[in-house]
Short mmCIF file of C-alpha atoms in Angstrom, two decimals:
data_model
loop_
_atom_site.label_atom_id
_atom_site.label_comp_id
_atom_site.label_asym_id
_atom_site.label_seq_id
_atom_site.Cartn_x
_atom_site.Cartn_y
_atom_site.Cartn_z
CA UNK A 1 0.00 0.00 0.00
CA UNK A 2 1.77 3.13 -0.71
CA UNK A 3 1.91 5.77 1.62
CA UNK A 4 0.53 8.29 -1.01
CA UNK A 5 -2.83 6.57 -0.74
CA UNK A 6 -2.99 6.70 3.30
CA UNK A 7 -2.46 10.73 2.18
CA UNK A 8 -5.04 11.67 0.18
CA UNK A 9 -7.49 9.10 1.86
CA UNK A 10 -7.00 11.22 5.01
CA UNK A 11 -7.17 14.30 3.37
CA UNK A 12 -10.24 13.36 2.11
CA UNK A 13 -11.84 12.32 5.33
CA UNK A 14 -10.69 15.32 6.84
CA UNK A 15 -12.19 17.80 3.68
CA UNK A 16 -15.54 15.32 4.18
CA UNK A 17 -15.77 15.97 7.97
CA UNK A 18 -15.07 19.79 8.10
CA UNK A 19 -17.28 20.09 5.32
CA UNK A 20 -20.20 18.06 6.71
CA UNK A 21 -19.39 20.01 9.71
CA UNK A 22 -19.77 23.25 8.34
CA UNK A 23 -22.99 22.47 6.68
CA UNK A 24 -24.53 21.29 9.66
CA UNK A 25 -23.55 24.24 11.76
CA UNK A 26 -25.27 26.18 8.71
CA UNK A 27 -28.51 23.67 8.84
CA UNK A 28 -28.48 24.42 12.76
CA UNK A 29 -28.12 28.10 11.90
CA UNK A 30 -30.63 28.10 8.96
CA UNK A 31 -33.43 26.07 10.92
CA UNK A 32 -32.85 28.66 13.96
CA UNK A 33 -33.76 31.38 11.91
CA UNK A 34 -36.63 29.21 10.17
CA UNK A 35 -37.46 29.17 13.75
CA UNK A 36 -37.40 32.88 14.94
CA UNK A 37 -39.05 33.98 11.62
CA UNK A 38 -42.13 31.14 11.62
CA UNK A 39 -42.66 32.32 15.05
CA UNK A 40 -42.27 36.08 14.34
CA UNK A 41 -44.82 35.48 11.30
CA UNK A 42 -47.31 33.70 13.26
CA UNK A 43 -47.80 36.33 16.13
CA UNK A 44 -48.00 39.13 13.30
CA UNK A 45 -50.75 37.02 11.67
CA UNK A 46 -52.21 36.73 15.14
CA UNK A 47 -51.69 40.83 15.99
CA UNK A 48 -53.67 40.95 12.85
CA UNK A 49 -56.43 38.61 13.91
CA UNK A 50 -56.93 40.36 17.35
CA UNK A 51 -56.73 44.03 15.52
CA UNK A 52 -59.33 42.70 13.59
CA UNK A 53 -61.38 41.37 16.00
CA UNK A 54 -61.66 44.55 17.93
CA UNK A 55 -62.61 46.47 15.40
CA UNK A 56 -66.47 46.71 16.11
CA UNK A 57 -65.53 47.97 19.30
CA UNK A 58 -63.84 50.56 17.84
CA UNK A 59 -66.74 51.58 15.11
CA UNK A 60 -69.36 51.76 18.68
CA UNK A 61 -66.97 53.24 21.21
CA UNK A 62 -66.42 56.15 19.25
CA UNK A 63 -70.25 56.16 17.80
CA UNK A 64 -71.35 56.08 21.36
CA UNK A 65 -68.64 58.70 22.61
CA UNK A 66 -70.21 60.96 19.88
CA UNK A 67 -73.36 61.02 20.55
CA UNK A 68 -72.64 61.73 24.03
CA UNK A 69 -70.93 64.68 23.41
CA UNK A 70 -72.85 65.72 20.73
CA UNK A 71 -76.87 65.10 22.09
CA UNK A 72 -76.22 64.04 25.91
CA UNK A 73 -77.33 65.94 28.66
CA UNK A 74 -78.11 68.53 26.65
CA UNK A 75 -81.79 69.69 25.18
CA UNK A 76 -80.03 70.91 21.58
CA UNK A 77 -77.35 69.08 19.60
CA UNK A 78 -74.28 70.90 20.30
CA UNK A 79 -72.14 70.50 16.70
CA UNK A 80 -73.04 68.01 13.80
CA UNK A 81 -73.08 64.87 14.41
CA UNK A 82 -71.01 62.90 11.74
CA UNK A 83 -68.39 65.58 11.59
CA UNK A 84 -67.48 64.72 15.29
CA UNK A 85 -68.33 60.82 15.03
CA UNK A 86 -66.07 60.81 11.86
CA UNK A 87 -63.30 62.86 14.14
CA UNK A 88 -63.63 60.57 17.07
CA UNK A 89 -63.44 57.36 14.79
CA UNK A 90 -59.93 58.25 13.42
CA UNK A 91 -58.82 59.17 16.44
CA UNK A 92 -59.70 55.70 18.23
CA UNK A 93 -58.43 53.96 15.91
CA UNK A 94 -55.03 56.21 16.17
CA UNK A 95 -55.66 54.87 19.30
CA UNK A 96 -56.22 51.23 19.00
CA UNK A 97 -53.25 51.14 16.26
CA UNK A 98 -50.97 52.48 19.43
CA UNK A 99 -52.70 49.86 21.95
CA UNK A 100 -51.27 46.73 19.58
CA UNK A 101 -47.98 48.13 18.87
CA UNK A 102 -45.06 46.40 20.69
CA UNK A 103 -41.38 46.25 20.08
CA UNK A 104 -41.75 42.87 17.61
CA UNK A 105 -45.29 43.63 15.54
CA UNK A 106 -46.19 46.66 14.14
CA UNK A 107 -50.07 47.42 13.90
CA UNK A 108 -51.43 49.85 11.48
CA UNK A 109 -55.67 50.88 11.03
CA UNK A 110 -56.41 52.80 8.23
CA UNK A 111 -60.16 54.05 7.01
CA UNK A 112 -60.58 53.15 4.06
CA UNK A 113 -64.19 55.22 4.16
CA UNK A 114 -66.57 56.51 6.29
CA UNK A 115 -70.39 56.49 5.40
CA UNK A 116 -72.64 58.57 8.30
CA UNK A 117 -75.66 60.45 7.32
CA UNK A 118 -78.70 61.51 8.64
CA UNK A 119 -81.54 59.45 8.12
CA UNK A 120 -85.29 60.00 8.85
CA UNK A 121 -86.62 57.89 12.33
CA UNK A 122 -89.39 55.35 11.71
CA UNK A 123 -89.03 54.08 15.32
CA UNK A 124 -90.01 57.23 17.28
CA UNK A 125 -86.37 57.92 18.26
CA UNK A 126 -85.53 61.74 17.92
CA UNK A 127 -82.75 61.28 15.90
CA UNK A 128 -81.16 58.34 13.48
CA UNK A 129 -78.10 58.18 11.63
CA UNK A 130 -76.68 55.50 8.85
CA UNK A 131 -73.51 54.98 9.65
CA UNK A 132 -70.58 52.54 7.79
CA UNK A 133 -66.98 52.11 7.95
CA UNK A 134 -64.60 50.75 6.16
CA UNK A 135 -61.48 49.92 7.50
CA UNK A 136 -57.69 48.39 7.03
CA UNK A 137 -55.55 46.43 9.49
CA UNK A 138 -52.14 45.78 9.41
CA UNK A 139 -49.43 43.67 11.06
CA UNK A 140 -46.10 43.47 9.74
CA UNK A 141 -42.81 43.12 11.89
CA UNK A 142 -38.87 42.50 9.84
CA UNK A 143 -40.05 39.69 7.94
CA UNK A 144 -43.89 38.98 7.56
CA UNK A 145 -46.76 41.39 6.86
CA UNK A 146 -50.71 40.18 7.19
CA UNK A 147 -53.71 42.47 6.26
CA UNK A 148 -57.02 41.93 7.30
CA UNK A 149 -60.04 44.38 6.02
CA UNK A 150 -63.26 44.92 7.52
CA UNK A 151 -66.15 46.88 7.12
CA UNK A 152 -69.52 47.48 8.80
CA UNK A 153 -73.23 49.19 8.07
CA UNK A 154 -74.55 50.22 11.15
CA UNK A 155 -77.78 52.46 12.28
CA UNK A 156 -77.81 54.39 15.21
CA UNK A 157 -80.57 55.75 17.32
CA UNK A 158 -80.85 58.82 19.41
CA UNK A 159 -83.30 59.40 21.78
CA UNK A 160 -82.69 62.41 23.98
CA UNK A 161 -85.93 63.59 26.29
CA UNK A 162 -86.75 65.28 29.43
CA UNK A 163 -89.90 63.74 31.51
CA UNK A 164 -91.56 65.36 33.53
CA UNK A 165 -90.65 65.34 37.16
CA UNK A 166 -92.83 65.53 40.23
CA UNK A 167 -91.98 65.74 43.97
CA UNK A 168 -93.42 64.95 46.74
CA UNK A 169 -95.36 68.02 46.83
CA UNK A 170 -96.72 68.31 43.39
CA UNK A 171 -94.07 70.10 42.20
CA UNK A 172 -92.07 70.24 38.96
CA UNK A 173 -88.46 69.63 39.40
CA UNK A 174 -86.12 70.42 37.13
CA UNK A 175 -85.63 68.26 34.04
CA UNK A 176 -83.88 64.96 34.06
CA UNK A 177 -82.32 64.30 30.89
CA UNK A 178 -82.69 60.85 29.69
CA UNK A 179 -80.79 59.49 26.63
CA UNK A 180 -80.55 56.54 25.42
CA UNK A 181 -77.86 55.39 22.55
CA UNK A 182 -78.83 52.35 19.95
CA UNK A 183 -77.03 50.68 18.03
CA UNK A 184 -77.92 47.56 15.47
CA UNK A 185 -76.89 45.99 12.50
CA UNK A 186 -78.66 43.79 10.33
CA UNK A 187 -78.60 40.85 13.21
CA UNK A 188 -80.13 43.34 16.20
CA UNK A 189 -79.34 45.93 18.90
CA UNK A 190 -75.24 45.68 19.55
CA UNK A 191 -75.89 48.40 21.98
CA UNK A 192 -78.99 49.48 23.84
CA UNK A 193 -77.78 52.08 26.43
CA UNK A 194 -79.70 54.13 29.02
CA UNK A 195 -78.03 57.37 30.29
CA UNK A 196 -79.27 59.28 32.96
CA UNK A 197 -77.58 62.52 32.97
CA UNK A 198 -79.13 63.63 36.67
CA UNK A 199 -77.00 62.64 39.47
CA UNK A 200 -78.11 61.17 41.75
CA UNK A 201 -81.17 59.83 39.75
CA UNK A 202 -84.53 61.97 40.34
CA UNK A 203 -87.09 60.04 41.65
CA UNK A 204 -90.59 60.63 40.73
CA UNK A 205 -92.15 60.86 44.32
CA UNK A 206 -90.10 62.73 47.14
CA UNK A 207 -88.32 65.32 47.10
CA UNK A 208 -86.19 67.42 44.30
CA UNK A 209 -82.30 66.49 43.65
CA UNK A 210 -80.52 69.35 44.88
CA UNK B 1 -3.43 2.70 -7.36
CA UNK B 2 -3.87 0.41 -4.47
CA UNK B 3 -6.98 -1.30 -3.63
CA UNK B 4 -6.57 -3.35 -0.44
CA UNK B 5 -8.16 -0.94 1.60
CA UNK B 6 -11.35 -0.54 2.93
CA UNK B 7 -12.49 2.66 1.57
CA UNK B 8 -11.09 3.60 -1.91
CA UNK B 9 -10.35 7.39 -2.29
CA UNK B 10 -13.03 7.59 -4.49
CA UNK B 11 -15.63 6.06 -1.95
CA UNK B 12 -13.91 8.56 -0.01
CA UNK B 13 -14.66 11.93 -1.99
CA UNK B 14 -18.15 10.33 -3.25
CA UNK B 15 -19.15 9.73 1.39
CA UNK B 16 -18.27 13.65 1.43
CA UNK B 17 -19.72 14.15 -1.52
CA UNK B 18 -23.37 12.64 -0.18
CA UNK B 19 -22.99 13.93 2.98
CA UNK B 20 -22.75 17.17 1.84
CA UNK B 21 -25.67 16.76 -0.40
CA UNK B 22 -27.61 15.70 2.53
CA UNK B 23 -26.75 18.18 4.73
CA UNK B 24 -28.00 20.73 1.95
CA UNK B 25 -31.19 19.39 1.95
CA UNK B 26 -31.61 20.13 5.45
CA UNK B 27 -30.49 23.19 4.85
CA UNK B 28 -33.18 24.08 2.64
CA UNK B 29 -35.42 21.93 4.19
CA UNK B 30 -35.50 24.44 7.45
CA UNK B 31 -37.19 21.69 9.48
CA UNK B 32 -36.75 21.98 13.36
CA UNK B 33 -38.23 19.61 15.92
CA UNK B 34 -37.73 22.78 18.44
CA UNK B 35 -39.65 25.28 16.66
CA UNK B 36 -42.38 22.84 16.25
CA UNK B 37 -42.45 22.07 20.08
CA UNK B 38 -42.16 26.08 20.82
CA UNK B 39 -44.77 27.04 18.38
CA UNK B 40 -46.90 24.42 19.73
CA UNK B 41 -46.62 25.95 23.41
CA UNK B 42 -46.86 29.61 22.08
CA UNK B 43 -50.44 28.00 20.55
CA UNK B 44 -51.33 26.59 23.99
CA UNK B 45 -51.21 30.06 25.45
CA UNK B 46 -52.67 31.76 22.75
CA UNK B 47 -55.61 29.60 22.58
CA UNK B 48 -55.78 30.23 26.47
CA UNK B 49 -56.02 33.53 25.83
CA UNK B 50 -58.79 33.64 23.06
CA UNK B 51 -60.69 31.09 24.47
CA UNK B 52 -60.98 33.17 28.00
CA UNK B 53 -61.29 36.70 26.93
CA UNK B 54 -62.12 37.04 23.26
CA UNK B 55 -64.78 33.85 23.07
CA UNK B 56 -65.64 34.51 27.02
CA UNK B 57 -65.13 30.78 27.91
CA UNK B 58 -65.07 30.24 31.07
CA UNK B 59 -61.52 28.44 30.88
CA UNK B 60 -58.76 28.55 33.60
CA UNK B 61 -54.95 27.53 34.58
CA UNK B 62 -56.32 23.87 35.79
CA UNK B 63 -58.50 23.37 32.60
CA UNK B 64 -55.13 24.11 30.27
CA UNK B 65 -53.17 21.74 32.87
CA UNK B 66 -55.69 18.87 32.49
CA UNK B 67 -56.51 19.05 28.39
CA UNK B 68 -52.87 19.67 27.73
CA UNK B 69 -50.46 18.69 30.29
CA UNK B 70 -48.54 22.15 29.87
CA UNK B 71 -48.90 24.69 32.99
CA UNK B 72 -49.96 28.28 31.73
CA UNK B 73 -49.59 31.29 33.99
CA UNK B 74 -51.14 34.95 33.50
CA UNK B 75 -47.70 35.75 35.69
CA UNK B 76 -44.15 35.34 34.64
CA UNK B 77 -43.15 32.19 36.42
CA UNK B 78 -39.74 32.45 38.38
CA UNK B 79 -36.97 30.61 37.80
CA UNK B 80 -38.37 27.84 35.27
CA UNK B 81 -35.72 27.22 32.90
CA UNK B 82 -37.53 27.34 29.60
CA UNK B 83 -40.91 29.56 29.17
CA UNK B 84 -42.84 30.40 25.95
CA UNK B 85 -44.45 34.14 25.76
CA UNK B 86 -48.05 34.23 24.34
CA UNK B 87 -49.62 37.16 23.66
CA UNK B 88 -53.53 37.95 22.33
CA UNK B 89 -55.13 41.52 22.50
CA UNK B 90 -58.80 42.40 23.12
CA UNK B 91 -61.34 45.46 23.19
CA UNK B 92 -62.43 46.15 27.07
CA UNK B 93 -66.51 45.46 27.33
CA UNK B 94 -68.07 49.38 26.49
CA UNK B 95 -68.67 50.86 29.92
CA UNK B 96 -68.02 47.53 31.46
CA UNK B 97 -71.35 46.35 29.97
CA UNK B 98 -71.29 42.65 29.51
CA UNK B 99 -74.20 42.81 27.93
CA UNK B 100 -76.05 44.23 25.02
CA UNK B 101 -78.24 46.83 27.30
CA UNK B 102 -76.91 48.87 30.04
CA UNK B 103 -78.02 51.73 32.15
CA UNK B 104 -75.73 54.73 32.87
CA UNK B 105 -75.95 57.72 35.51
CA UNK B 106 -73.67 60.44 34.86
CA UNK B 107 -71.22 61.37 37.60
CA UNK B 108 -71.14 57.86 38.26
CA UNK B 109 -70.09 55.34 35.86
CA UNK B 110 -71.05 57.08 32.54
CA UNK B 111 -67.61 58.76 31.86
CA UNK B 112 -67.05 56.03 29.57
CA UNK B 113 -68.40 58.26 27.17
CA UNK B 114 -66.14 60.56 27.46
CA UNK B 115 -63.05 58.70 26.45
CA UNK B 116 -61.91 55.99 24.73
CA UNK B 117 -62.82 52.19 25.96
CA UNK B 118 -59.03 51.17 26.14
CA UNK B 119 -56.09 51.01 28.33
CA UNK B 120 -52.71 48.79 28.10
CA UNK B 121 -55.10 45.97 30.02
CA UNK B 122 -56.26 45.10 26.47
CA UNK B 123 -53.02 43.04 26.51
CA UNK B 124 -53.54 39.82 27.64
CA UNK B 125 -50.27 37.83 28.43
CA UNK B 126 -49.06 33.92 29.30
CA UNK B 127 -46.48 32.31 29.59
CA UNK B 128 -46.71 28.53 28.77
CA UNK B 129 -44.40 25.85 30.55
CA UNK B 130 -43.50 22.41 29.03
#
């Protein structure tokens, strides 16, 4: 056997080991990123499920919040409606966009369009409004990006009023606004709220809330 | 060239040869038992999470213990050597209304309307224990 043989037959289980060795250290490498990144994309995909999810809340928080300031507690509307329920929406959502933001996923909301107009009551409430939005959601971090879009056609229902309030004694009190805020889409009421805007509550026997 | 030897120099170049090949296709491949077995714990807590306060099932700690054998915690467990972070987000009830009708009094509980529904509680954490 000559010794030039035992040579290159080591050198070539030396090339085939550091080789191998190198390419495993890369497979090790490789699969830990695979790793990091399927891990990264599935929390943006669920960042963009949960923005999602929430995003009815966001459409009546800011409906309800409107009407509030626009028609509670107060006989006359005090500004127009949609201007200040299209105000409040984007600024929610500014809102919501900052809530799901964290140093990995990025979350984005963008209206895409806002429908709100005044529509005529057939259900005895003093006011009613059409109201739809359209809106974007997006996650993305490094290295995945997931959009989700929703939209929703709601009608809300205003009913401001002042009853009239006895005491005791036979006598008017001052008013007690009552309001109440509804909300529904095509299934039903989402939001059926009562708000008394006395405090404490007037009571229609005794005496008057001071 | 001399035969009488158990691997030929050719045999030699053609093991490093398929080895190589091989461990190219794992490269590619980017299979990794671990990030199956911490995915499947980040799901455990996630599922936790949407289960309890997006779907409002009445699900806690035990119930996760028992269906999955993993131990979740809405606290960051001390000292375990290896814990997987779940995270899921969700909208605070309106006025802390569980329900579809509600009564408000102002200067009481109807400041609600005043601001919006959200704080940083809308982040729901776990952490998820093998």
């Amino acid at each position: 056997m000559s010794k030039g043989f035992f040579s290159a037959a080591i050198n070539a289980l030396v090339i085939g080991a550091v080789v191998t060795a190198a390419l495993f250290a890369l497979t090790y490498a490789a699969s830990y990123d695979a790793s990091v990144k399927g891990l990264e994309a599935k929390r943006v995909a669920d960042r963009a499920y949960d923005g999602n999810h929430g995003s009815r809340q966001v459409v009546l928080d800011s409906l309800m919040d409107s009407a509030f300031a626009v028609y509670g507690c107060s006989p006359l509307p005090l500004a127009d409606f949609c201007t200040v329920a299209n105000d409040t929406y984007a600024s929610y959502l500014a809102g919501y966009s900052s809530a799901l933001n964290d140093s990995i996923v990025n979350f984005n909301s963008t209206p895409l369009g806002i429908y709100c107009n005044s529509t005529d009551s057939t259900t005895g409430f003093n006011w009613s409004f059409a109201y739809a939005a359209n809106t974007s959601f997006t996650a993305n971090s490094s290295n995945a990006k997931k959009t989700l879009l929703d939209s929703f056609s709601l009608t809300l229902e205003l009913l401001n009023y002042t009853p009239a309030v006895v005491n005791g004694s036979g006598t008017t009190c001052s008013g007690e606004v009552l309001m109440k805020i509804a909300v529904n889409d095509s299934n039903g009421y989402l939001i059926n709220y009562d708000v008394n805007c006395s405090q404490p509550p007037v009571n229609l026997i005794g005496d008057c809330p001071p | 060239m001399n035969k009488g030897i158990l691997f030929t120099y050719d045999a030699l170049i053609a093991l490093a040869l398929l080895s190589a090949g091989m461990a190219l296709v794992l490269v590619f491949s980017n299979y990794d038992a671990t990030a199956g077995r911490y995915t499947g714990l980040e799901s455990i807590g996630r599922d936790y999470l949407t289960e309890k306060y997006e779907n409002n099932i009445d699900i806690d700690e035990a119930d996760v213990l028992q269906l999955s054998g993993r131990t979740v915690s809405e606290t960051p467990p001390v000292g375990e050597p290896l814990v997987v972070y779940s995270s899921a987000f969700e909208y605070l009830d309106l006025c802390n209304c569980t329900t579809t009708a509600c009564t408000l009094e102002n200067g009481l509980n109807a400041s609600c309307l005043q601001s919006q529904d959200i704080n940083s509680s809308i982040k729901k954490e776990v952490w998820v224990t093998p």
